PDB file of C-alpha atoms and ligand atoms in Angstrom:
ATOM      1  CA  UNK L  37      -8.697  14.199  -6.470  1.00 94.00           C
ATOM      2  CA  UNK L  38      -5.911  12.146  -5.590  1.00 97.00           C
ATOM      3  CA  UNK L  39      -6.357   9.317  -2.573  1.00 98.00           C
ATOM      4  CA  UNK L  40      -2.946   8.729  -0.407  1.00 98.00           C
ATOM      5  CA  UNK L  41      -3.354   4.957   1.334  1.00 98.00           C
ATOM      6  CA  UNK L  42      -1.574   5.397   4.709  1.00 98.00           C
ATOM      7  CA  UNK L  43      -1.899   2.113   7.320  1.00 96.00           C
ATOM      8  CA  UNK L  44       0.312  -0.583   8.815  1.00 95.00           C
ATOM      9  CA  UNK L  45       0.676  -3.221   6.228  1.00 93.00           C
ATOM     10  CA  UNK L  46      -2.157  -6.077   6.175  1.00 92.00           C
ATOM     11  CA  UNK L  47      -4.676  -2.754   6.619  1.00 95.00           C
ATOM     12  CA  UNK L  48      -6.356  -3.651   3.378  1.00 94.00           C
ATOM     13  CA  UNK L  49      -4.923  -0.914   1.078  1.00 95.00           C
ATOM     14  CA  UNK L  50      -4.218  -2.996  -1.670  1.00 93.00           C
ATOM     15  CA  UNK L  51      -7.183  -4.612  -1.246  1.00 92.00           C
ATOM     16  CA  UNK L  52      -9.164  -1.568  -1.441  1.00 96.00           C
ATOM     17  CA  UNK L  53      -7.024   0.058  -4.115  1.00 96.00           C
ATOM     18  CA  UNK L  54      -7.839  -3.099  -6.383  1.00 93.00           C
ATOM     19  CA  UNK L  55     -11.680  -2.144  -6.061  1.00 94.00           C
ATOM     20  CA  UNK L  56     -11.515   1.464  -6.695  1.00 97.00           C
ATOM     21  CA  UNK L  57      -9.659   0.704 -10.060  1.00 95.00           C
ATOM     22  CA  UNK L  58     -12.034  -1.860 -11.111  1.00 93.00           C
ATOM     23  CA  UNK L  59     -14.657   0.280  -9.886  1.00 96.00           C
ATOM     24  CA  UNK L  60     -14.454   4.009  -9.687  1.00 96.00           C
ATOM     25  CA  UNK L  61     -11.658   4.602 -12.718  1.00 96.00           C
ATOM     26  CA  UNK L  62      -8.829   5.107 -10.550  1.00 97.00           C
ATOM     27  CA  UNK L  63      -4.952   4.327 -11.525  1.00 97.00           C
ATOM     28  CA  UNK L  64      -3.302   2.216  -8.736  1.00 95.00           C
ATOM     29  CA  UNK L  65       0.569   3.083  -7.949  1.00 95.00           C
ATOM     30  CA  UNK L  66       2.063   0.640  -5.160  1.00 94.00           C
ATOM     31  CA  UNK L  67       5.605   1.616  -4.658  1.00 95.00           C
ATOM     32  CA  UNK L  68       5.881  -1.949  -2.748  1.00 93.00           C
ATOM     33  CA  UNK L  69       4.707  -3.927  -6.432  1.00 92.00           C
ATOM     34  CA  UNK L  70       7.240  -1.554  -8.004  1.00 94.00           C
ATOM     35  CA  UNK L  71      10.085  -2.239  -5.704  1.00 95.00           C
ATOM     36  CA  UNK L  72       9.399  -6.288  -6.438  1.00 92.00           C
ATOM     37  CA  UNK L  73       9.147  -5.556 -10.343  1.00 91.00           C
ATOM     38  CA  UNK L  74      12.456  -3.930 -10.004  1.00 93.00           C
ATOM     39  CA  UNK L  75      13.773  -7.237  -7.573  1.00 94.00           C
ATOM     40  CA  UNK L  76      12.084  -9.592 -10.751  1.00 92.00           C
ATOM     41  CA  UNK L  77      14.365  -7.971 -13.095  1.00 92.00           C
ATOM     42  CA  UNK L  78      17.379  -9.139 -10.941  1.00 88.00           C
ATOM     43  CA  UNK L  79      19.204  -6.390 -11.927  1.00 91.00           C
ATOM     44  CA  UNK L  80      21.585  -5.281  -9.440  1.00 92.00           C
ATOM     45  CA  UNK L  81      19.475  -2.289  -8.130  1.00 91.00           C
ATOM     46  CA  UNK L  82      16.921  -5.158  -7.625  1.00 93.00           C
ATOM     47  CA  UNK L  83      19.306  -7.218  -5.768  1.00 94.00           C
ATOM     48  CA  UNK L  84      20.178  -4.865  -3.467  1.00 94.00           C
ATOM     49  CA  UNK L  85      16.298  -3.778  -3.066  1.00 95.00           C
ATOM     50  CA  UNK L  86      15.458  -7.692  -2.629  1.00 95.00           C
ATOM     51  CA  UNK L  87      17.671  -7.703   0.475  1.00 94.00           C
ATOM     52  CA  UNK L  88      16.331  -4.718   1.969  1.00 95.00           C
ATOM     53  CA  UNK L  89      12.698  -6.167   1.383  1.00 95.00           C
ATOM     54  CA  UNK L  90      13.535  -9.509   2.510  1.00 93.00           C
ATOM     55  CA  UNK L  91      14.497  -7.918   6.103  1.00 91.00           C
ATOM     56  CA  UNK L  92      11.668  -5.867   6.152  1.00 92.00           C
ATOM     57  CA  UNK L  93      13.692  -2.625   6.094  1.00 94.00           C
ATOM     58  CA  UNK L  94      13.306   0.422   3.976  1.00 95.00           C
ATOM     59  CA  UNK L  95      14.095   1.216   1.008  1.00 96.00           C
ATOM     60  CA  UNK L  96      16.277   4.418   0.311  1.00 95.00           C
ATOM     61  CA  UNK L  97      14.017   7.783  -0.349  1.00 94.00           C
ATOM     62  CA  UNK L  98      15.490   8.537  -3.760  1.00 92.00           C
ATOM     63  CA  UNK L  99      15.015   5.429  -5.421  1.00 93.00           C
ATOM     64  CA  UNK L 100      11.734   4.786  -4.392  1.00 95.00           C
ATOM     65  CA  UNK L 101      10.985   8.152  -5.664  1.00 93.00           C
ATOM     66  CA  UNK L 102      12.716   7.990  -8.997  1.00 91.00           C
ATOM     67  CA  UNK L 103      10.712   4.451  -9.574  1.00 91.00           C
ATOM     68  CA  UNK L 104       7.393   6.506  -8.136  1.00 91.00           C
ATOM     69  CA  UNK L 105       7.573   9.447 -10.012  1.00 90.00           C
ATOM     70  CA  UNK L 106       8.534   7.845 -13.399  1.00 90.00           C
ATOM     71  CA  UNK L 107       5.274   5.761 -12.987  1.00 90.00           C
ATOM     72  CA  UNK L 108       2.811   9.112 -12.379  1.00 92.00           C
ATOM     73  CA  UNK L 109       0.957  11.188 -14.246  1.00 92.00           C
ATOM     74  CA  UNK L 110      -0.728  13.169 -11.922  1.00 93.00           C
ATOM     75  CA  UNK L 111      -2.286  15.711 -14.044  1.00 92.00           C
ATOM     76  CA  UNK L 112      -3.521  13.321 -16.605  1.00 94.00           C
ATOM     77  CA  UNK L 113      -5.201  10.558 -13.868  1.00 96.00           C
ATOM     78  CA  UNK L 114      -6.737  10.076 -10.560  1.00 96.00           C
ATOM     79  CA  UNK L 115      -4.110   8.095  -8.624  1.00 97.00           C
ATOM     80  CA  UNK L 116      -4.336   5.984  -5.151  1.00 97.00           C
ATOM     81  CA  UNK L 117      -1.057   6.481  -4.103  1.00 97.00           C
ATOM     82  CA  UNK L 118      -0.301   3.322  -1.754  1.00 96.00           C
ATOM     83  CA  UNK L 119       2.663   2.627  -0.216  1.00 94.00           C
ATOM     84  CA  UNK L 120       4.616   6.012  -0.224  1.00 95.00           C
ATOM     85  CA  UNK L 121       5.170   8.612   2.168  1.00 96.00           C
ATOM     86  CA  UNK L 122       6.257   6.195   4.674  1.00 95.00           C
ATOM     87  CA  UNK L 123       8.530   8.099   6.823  1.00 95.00           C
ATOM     88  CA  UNK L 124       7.682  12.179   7.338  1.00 96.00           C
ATOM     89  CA  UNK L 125      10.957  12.823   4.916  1.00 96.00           C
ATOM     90  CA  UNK L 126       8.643  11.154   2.271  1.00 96.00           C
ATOM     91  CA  UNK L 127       5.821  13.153   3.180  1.00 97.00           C
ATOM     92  CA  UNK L 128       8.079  16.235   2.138  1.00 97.00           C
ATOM     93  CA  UNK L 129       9.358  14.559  -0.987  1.00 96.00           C
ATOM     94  CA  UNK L 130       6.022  14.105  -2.084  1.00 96.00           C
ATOM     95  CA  UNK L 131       4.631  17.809  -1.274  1.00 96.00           C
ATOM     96  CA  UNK L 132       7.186  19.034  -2.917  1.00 95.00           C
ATOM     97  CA  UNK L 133       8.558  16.847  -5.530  1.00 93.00           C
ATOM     98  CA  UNK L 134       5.694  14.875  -7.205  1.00 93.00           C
ATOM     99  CA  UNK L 135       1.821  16.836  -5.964  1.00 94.00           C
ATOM    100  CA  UNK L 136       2.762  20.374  -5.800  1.00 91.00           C
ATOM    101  CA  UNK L 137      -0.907  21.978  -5.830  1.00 91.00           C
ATOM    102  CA  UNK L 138      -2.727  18.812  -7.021  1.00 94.00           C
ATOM    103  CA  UNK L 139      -5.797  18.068  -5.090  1.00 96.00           C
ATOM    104  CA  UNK L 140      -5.612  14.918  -2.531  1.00 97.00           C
ATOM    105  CA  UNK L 141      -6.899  13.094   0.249  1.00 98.00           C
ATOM    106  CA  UNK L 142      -4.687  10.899   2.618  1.00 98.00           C
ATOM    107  CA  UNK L 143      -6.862   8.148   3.812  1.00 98.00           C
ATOM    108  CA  UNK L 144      -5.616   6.527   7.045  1.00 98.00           C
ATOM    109  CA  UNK L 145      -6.757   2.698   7.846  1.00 97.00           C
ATOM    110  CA  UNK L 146      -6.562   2.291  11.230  1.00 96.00           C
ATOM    111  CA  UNK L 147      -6.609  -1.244  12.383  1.00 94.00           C
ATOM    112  CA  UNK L 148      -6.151  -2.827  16.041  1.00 88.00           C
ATOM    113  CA  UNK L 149      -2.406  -4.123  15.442  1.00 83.00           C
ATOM    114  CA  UNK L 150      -3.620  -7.652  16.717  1.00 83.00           C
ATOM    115  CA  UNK L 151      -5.555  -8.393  13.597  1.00 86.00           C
ATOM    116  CA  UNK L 152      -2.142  -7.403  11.394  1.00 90.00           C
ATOM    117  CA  UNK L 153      -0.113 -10.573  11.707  1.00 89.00           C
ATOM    118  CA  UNK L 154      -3.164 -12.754  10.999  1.00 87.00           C
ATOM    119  CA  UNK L 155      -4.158 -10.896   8.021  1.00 89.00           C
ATOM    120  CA  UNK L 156      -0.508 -10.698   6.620  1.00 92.00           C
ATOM    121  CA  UNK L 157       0.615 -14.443   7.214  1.00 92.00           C
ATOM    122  CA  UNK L 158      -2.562 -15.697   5.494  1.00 94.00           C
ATOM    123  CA  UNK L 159      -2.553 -12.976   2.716  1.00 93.00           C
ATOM    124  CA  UNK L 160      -1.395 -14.804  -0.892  1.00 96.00           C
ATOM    125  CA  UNK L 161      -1.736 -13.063  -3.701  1.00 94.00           C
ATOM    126  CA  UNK L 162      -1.679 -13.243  -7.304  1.00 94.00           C
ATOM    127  CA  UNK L 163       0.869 -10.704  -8.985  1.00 89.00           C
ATOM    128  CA  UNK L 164      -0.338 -10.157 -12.202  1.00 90.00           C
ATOM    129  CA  UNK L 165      -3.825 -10.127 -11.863  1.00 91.00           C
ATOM    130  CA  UNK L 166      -3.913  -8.053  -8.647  1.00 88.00           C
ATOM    131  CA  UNK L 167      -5.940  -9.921  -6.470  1.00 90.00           C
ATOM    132  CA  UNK L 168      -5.101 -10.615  -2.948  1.00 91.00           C
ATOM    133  CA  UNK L 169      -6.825 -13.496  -1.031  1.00 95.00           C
ATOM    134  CA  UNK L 170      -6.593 -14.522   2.440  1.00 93.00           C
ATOM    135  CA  UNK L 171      -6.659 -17.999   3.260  1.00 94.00           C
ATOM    136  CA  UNK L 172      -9.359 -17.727   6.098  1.00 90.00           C
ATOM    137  CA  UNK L 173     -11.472 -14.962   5.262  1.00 87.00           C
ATOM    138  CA  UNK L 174     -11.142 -14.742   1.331  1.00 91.00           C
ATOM    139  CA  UNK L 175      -9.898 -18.493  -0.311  1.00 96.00           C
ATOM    140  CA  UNK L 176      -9.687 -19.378  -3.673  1.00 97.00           C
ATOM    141  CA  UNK L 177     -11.987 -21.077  -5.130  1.00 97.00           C
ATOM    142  CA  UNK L 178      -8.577 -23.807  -6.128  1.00 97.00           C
ATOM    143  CA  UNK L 179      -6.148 -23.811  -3.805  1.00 96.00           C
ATOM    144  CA  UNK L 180      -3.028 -22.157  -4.317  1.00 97.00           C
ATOM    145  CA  UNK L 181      -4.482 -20.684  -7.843  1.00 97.00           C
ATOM    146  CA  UNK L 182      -6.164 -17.398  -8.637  1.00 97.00           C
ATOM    147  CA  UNK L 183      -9.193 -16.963  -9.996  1.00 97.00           C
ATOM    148  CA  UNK L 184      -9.181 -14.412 -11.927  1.00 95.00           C
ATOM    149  CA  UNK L 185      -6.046 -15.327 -13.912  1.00 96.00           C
ATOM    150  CA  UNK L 186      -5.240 -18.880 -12.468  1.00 97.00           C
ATOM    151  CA  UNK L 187      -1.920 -17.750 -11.917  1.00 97.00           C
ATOM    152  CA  UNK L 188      -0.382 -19.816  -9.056  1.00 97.00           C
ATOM    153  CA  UNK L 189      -1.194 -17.645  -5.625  1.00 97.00           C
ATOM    154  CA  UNK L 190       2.569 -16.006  -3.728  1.00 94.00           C
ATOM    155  CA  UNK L 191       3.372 -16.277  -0.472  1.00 94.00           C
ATOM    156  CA  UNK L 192       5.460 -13.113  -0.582  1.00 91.00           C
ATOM    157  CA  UNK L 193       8.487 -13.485   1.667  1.00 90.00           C
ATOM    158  CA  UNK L 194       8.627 -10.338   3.529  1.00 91.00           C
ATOM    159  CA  UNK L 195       5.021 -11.596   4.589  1.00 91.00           C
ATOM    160  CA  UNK L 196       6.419 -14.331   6.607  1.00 89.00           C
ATOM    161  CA  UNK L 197       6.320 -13.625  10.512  1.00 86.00           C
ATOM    162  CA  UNK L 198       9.784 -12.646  11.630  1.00 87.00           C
ATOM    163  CA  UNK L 199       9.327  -9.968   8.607  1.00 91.00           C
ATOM    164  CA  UNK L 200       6.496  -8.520   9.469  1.00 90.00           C
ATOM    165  CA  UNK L 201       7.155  -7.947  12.914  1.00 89.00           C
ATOM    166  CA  UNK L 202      10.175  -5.990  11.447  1.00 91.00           C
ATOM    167  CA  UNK L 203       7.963  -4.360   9.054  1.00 92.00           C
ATOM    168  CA  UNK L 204       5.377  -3.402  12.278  1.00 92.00           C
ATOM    169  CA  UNK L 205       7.449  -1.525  14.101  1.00 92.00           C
ATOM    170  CA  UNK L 206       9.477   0.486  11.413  1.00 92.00           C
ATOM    171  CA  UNK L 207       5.897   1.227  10.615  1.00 94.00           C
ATOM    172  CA  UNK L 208       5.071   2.378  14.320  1.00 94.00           C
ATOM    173  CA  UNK L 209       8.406   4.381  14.029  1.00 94.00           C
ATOM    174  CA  UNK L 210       6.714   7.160  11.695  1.00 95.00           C
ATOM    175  CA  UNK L 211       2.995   7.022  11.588  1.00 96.00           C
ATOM    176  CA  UNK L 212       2.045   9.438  14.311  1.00 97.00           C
ATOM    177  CA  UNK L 213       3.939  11.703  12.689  1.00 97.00           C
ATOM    178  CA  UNK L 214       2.913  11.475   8.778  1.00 98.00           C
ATOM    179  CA  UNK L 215      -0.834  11.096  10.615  1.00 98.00           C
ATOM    180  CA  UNK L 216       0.218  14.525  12.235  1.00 98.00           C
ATOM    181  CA  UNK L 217       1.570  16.059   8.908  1.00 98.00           C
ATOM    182  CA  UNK L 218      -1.707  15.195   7.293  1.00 98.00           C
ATOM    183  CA  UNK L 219      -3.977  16.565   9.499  1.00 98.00           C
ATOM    184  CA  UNK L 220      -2.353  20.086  10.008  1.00 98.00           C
ATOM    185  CA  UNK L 221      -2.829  20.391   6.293  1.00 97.00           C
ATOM    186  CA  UNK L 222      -6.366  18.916   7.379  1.00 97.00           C
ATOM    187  CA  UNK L 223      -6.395  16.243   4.584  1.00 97.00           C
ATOM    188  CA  UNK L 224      -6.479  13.646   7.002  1.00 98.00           C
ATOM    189  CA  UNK L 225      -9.635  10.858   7.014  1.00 98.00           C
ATOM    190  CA  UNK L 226      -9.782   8.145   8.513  1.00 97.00           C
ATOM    191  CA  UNK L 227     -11.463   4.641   8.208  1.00 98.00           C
ATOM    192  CA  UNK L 228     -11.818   1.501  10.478  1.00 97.00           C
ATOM    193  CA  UNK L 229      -9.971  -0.883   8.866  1.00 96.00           C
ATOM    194  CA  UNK L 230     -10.991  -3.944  10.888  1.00 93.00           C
ATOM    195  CA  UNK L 231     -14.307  -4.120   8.993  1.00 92.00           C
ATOM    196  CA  UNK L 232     -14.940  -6.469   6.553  1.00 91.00           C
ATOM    197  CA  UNK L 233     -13.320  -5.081   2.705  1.00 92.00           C
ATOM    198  CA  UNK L 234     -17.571  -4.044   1.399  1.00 95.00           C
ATOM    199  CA  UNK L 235     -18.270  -2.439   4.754  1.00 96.00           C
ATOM    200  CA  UNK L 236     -14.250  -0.197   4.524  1.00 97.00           C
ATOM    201  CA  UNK L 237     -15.007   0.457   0.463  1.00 97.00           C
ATOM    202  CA  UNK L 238     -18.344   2.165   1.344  1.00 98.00           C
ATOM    203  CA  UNK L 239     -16.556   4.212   3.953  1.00 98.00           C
ATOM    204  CA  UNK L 240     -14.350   5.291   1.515  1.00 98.00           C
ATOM    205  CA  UNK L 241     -17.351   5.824  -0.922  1.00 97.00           C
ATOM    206  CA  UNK L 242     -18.090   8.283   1.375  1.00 97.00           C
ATOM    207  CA  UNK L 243     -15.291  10.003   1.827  1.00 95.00           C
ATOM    208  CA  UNK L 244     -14.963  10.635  -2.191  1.00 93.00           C
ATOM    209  CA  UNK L 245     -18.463  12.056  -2.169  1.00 87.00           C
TER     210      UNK L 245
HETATM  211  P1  AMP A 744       4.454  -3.080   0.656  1.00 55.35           P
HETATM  212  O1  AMP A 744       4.120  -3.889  -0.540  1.00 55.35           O
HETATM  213  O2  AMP A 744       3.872  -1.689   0.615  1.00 55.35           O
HETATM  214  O3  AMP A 744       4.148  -3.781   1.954  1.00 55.35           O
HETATM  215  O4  AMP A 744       6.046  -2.842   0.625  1.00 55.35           O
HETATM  216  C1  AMP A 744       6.951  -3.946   0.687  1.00 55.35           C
HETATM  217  C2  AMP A 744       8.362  -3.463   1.015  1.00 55.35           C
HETATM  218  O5  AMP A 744       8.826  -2.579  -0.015  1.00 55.35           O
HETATM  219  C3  AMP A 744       8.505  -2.647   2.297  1.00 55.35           C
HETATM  220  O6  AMP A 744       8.603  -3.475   3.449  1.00 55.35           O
HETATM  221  C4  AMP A 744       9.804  -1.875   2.016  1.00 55.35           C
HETATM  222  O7  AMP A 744      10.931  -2.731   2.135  1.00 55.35           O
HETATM  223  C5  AMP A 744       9.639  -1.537   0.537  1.00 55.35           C
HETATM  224  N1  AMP A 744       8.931  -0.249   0.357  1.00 55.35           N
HETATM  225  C6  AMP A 744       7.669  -0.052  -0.132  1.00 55.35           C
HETATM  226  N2  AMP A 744       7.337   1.242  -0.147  1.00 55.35           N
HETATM  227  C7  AMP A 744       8.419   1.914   0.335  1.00 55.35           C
HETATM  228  C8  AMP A 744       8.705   3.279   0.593  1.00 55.35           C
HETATM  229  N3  AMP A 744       7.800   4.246   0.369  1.00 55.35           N
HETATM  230  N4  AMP A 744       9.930   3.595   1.093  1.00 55.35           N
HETATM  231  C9  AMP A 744      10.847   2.661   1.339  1.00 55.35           C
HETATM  232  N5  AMP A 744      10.647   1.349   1.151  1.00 55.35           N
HETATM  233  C10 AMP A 744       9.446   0.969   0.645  1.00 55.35           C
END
């Protein structure tokens, strides 16, 4: 059974995602962390992303879904799928394209939009080993330096106000609609993402059960 992360950005999918690799054996595919490998390679496709990213805009269907589908193996894994559909074309692509008749879920974190900005400005995280800390709620233990890896801790760009406000409401563009896809196919579940990250990972628990 495959797990489909829908929420604003900030919700805590990654966050979440993390855990249920670590814990429960599943295979994590952020289109967002593949778009930025792509922009690290500076190649001119990543150039061209990096803009897009940097304004908080979206990018184009087909190259998000070449990079996604070349990084699945649906039939062999149990995948969270975080970051893609994001408009209700993508929700299409994906049908059709990449899960065909392969079991899923699509999980839905719904959090009060107030919280977002406050949870995305503090957010750092730490590329290679995963984690994501937020500098109120969840420090590290070092400043600036991951745990885990001691890697030094990102302030990713497109996580800088202006961005995210840009990133907010192309969000608020499609979400009824990929919420309403979702649950005529009555796949749709839905957890309250304002709770702390143990109390939102046992709602999910239960959801797998
Ligand atoms: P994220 O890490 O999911 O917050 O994604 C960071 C940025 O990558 C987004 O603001 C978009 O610019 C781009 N991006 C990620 N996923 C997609 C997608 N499914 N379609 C288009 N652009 C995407």
């Amino acid at each position: 059974m495959h797990l489909i992360f829908i929420g604003a950005p900030g919700s805590g999918k990654g966050t979440q995602a993390d855990r249920l690799r670590k814990n429960d054996g599943y295979y994590h595919v952020s289109t967002g962390d593949l778009l930025r490998s792509e922009v690290a390679k500076a190649s001119s496709l990543g150039l061209r992303i990096k803009e897009l990213i940097d304004n908080g805009q979206l990018v184009d269907d087909s190259t998000v879904l070449d990079l996604f589908s070349s990084n699945l193996m649906l039939d062999k894994h149990k995948y969270i799928l975080d970051g893609f559909p994001r408009t209700i074309n993508q929700c299409n692509l994906l049908a059709d394209k990449l899960l065909h008749d392969q079991p899923f879920k699509a999980v839905y974190f719904e959090v009060d939009e107030g919280k977002i900005v406050e949870r995305i400005v503090n957010r750092r995280v730490a590329p290679k080993s995963g984690k994501i800390y937020n500098l109120i709620f969840d420090p590290p233990e070092v400043d600036g330096v991951c745990d885990i890896s001691g890697e030094k801790l990102i302030h990713r760009d497109d996580d800088k106000e202006e961005v995210v406000k840009n990133r907010l409401k192309i969000y608020r563009e499609s979400i009824a609609e990929i919420l309403d896809f979702y649950s005529k196919l009555s796949k749709l579940h839905r957890v309250d993402a304002s709770e702390s990250p143990d109390l939102v990972y046992d709602q999910i628990q239960k959801l797998l059960k």
